mmCIF file of C-alpha atoms in Angstrom:
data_model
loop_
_atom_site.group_PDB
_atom_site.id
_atom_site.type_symbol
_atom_site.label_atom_id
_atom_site.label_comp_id
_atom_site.label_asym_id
_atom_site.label_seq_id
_atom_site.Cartn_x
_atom_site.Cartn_y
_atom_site.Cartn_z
ATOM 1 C CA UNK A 1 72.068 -78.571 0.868
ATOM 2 C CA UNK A 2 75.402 -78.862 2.248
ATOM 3 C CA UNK A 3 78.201 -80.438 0.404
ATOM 4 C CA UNK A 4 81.656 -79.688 -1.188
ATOM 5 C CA UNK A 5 81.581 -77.511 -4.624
ATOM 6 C CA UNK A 6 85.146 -77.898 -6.870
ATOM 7 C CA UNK A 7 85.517 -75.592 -9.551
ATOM 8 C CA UNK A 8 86.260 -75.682 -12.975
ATOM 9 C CA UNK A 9 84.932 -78.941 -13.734
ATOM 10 C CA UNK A 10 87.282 -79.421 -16.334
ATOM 11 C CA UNK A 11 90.528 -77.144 -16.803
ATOM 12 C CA UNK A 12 93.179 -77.091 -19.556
ATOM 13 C CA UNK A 13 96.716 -75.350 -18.948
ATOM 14 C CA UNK A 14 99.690 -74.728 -20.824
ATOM 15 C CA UNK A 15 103.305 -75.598 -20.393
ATOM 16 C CA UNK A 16 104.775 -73.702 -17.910
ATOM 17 C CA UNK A 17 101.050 -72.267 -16.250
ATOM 18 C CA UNK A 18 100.176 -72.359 -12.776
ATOM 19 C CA UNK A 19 96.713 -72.900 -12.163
ATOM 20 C CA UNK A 20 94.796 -72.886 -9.341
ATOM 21 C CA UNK A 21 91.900 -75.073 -8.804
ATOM 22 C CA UNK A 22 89.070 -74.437 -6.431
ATOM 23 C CA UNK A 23 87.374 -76.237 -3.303
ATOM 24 C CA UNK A 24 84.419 -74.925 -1.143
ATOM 25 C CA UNK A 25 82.831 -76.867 1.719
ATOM 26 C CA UNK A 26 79.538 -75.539 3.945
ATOM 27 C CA UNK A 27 79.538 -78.445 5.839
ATOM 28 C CA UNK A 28 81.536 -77.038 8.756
ATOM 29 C CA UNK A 29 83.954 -79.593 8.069
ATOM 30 C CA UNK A 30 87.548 -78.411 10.078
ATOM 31 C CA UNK A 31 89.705 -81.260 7.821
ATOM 32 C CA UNK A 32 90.207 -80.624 4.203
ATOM 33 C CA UNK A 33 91.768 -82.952 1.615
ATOM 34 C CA UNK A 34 93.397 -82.918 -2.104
ATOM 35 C CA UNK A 35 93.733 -86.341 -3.916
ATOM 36 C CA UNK A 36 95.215 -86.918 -7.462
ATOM 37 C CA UNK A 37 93.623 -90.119 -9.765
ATOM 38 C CA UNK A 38 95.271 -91.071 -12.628
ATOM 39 C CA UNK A 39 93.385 -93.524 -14.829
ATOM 40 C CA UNK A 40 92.941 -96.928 -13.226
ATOM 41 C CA UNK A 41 94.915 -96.099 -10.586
ATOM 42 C CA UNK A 42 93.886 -95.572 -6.576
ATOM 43 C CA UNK A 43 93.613 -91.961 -5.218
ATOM 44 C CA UNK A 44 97.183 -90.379 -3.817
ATOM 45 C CA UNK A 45 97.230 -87.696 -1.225
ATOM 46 C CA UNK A 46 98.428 -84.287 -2.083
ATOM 47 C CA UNK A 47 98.199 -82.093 0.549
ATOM 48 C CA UNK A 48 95.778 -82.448 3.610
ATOM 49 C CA UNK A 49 94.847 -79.702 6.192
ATOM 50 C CA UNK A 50 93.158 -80.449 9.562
ATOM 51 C CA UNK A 51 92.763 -76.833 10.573
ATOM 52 C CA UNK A 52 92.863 -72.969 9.176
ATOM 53 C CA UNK A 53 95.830 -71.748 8.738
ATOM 54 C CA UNK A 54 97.673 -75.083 8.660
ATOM 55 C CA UNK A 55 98.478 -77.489 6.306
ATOM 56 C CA UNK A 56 100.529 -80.829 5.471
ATOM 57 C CA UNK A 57 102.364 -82.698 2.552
ATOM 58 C CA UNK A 58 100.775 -85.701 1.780
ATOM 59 C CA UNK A 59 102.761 -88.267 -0.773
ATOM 60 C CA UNK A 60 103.155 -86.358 -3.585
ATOM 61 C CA UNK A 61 103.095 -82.924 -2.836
ATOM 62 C CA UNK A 62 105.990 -82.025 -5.574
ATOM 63 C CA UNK A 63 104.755 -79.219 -7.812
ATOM 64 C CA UNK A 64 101.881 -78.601 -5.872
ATOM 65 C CA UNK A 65 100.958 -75.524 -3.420
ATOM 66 C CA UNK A 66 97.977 -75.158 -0.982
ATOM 67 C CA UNK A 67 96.253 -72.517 1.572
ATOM 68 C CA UNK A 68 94.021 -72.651 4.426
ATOM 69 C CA UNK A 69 92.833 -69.104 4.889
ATOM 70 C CA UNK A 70 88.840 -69.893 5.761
ATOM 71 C CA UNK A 71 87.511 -73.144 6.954
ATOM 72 C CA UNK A 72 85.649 -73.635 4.351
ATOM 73 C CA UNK A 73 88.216 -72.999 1.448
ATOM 74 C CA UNK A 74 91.310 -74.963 0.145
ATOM 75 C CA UNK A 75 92.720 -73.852 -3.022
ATOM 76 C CA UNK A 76 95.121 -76.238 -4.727
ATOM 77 C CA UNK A 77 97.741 -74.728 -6.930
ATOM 78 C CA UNK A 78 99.149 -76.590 -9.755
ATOM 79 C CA UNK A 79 102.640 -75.078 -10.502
ATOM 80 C CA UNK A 80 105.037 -75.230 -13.778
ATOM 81 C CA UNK A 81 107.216 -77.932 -11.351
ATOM 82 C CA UNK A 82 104.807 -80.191 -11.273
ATOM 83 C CA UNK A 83 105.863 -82.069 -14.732
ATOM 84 C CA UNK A 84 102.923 -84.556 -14.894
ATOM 85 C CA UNK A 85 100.211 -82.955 -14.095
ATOM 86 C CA UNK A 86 97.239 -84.430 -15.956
ATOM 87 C CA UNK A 87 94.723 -86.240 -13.615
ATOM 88 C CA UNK A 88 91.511 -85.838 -11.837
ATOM 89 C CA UNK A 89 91.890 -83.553 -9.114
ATOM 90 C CA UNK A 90 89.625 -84.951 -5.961
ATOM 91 C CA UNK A 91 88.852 -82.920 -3.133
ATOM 92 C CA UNK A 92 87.613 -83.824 0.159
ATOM 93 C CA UNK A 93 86.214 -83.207 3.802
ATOM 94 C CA UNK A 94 85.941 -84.488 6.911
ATOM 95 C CA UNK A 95 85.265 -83.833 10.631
ATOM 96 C CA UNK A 96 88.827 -84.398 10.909
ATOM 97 C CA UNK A 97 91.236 -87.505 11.393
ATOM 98 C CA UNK A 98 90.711 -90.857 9.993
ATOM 99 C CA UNK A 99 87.880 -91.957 11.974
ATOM 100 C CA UNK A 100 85.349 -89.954 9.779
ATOM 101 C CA UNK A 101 84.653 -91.173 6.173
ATOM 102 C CA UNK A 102 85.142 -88.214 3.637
ATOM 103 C CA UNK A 103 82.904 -86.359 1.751
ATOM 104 C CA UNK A 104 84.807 -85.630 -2.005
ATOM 105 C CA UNK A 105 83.154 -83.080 -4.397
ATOM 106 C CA UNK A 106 82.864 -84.081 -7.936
ATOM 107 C CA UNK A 107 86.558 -83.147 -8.923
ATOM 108 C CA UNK A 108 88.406 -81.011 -11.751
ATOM 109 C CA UNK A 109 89.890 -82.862 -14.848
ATOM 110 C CA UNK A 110 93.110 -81.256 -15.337
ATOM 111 C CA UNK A 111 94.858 -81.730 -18.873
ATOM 112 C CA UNK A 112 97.991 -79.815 -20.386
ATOM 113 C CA UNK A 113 97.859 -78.804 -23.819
ATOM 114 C CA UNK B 1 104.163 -104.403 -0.451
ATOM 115 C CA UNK B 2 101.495 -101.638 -1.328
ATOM 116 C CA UNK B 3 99.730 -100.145 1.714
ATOM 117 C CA UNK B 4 96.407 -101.385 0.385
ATOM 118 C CA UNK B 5 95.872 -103.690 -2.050
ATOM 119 C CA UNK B 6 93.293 -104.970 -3.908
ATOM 120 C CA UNK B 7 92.167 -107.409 -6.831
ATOM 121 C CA UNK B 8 91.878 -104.939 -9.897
ATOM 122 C CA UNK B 9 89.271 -107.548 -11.457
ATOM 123 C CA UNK B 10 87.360 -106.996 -13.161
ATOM 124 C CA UNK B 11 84.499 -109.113 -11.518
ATOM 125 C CA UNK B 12 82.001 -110.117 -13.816
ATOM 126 C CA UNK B 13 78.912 -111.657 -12.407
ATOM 127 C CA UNK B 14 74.808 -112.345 -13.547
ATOM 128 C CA UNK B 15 72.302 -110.632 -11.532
ATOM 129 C CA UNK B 16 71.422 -111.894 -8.203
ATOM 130 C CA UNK B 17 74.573 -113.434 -7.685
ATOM 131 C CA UNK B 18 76.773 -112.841 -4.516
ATOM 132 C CA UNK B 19 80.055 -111.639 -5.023
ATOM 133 C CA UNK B 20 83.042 -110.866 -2.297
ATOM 134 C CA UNK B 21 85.910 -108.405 -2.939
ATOM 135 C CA UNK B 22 88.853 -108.612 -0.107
ATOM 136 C CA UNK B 23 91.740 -105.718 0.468
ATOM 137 C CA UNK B 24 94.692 -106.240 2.405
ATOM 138 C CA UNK B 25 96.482 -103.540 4.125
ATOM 139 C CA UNK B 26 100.036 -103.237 5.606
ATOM 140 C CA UNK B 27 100.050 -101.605 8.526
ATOM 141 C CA UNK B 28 98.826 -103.361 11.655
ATOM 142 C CA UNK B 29 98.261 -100.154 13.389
ATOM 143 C CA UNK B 30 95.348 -99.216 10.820
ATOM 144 C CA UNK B 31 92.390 -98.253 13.033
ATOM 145 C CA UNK B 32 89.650 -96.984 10.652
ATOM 146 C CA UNK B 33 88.474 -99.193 7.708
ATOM 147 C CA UNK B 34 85.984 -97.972 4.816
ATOM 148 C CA UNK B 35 84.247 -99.186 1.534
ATOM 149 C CA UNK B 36 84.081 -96.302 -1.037
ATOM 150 C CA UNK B 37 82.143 -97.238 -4.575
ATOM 151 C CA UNK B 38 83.231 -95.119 -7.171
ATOM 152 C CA UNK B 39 81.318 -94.811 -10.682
ATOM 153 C CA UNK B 40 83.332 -94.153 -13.704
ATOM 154 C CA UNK B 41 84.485 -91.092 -14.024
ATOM 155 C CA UNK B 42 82.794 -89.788 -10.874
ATOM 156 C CA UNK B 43 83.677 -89.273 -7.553
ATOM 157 C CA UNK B 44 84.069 -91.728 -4.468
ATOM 158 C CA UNK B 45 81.123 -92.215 -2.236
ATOM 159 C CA UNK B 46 81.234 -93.699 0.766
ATOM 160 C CA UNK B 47 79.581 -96.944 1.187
ATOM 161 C CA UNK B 48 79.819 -98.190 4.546
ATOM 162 C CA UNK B 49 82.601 -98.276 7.402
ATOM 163 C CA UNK B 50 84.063 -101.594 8.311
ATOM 164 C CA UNK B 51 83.905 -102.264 12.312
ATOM 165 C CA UNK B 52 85.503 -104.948 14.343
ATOM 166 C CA UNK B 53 82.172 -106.952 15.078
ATOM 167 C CA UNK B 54 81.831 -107.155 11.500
ATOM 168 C CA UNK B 55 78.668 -104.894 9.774
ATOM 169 C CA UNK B 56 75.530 -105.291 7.127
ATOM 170 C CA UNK B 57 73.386 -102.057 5.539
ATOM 171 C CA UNK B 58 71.056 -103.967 3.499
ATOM 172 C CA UNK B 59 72.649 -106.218 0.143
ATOM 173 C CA UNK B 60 75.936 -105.148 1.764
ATOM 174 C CA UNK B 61 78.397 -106.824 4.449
ATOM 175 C CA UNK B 62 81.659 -106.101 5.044
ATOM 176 C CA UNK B 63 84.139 -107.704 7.588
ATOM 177 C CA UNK B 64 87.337 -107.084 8.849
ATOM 178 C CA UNK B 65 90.200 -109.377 9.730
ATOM 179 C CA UNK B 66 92.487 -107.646 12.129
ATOM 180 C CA UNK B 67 94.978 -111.022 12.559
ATOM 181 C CA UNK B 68 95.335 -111.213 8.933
ATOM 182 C CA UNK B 69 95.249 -107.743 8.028
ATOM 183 C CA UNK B 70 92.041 -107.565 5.959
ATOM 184 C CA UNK B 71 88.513 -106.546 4.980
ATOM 185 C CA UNK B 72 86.095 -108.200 2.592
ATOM 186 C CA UNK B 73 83.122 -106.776 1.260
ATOM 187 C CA UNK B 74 80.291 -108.832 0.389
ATOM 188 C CA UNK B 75 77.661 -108.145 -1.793
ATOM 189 C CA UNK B 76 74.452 -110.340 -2.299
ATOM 190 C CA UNK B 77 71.597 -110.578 -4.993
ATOM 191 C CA UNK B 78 73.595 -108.321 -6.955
ATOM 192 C CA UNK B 79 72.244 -105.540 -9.115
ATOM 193 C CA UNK B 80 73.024 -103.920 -12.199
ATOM 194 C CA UNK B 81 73.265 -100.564 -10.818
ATOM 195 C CA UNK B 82 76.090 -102.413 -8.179
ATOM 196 C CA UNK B 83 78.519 -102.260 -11.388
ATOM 197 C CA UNK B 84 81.170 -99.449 -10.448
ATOM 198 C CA UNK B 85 84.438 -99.668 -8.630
ATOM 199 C CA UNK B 86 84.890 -100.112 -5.093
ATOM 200 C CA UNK B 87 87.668 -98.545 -3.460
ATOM 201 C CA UNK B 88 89.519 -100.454 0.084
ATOM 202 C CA UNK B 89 90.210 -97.019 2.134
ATOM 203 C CA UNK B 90 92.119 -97.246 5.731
ATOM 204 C CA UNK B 91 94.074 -95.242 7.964
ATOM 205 C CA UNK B 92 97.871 -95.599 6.620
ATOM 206 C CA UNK B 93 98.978 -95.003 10.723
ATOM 207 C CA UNK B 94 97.619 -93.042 13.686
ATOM 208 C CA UNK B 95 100.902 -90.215 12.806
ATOM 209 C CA UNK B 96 98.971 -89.001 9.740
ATOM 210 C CA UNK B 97 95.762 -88.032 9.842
ATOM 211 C CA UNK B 98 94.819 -89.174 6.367
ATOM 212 C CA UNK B 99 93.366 -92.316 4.861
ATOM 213 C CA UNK B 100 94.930 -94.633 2.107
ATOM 214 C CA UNK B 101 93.190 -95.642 -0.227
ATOM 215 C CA UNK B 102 93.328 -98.557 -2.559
ATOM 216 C CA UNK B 103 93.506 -98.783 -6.438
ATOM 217 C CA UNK B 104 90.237 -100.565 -6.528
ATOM 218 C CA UNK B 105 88.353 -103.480 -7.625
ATOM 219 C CA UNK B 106 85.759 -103.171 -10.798
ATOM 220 C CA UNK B 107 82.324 -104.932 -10.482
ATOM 221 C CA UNK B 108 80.545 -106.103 -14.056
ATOM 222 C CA UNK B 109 76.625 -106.599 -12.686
ATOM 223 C CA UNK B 110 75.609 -108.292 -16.204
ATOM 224 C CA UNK B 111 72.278 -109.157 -17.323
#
């Protein structure tokens, strides 16, 4: 079955890590998406990428770094910068644009210890 | 003014009752509307897109207002499995290709 696959599920880092958390899509999606959730709060766009090799800031992109090697991989990388970065990490597909709902795997819970 | 915004609730309501959530959204260049419902601690799913005429899959109808600058979602004969949080999600402006989403409003189906 097709669908989008984040890994770790849950993911605990240090002060001062980098981490790097993972998305892979086989729906032959070209637009790929990372959201941030904090608790009762809406989802806030991180980076987005419509096609390989490109990529864009979304609001909060602070702290955060991103690739677009394959179509069907977008790594999100957590850096030391980013001084908050506790959440649920959401990531997403589409055909590309807004005019196509997303599909969102089933997200990493990032916590610093 | 947020971009979206939404009635946090939460909603509490009996089974079989009807219940109606509205969003309102800033920009009046917002092309693409959609209902996400969102279980806790879970990701979004999408439940239906919002179109112009107005649409209905099943229990569900949702509308959209384009001279006031909002959608409702309407939910009939409601179930206990409808208790989860549904998310307002639109286009923020044609320049990004990204959609906004809202913070959400929380649905209580009790028995």
């Amino acid at each position: 079955d097709g669908g989008i696959t984040q890994s770790p599920k849950y993911l605990f880092r240090k002060e001062g890590q980098n981490v790097t958390l993972s998305c892979e899509q086989n729906l032959n999606h070209d637009a790929m998406y990372w959201y941030r959730q904090d608790p009762g709060q809406g989802l806030r766009l991180i980076y987005y990428s419509q096609i390989v090799n490109d990529f864009q800031k979304g609001d909060i992109a602070e702290g955060y770094s991103v690739s677009r090697e394959k179509k069907e991989s977008f790594p999100l990388t957590v850096t030391s910068a980013q001084k908050n970065p506790t959440a649920f990490y959401l990531c997403a597909s589409n055909l590309g644009g807004q005019n196509y709902g997303y599909t969102f795997g089933s997200g990493t819970r990032l916590t610093v210890v | 003014r947020k971009e979206v915004e939404q009635d946090p609730g939460p909603f509490n309501v009996p089974e079989g009752a009807t219940v109606a959530f509205n969003c309102t959204y800033s920009n009046s260049a917002s092309q693409s509307f959609f209902w996400y419902r969102q279980d806790c601690r879970k990701e979004p799913k999408l439940l239906m897109s919002v179109y112009s005429s107005g649409n209905e899959d099943g229990r569900f109808t949702a509308q959209l207002n384009r001279a006031s600058q909002y959608i409702s979602l309407l939910i009939r004969d409601s179930k206990l499995s409808d208790s989860a949080t549904y998310l307002c999600v639109v286009n923020k402006d044609t320049g990004r290709r990204a959609l906004t989403f809202g913070s959400g409003t929380r649905l209580q189906v009790q028995p």
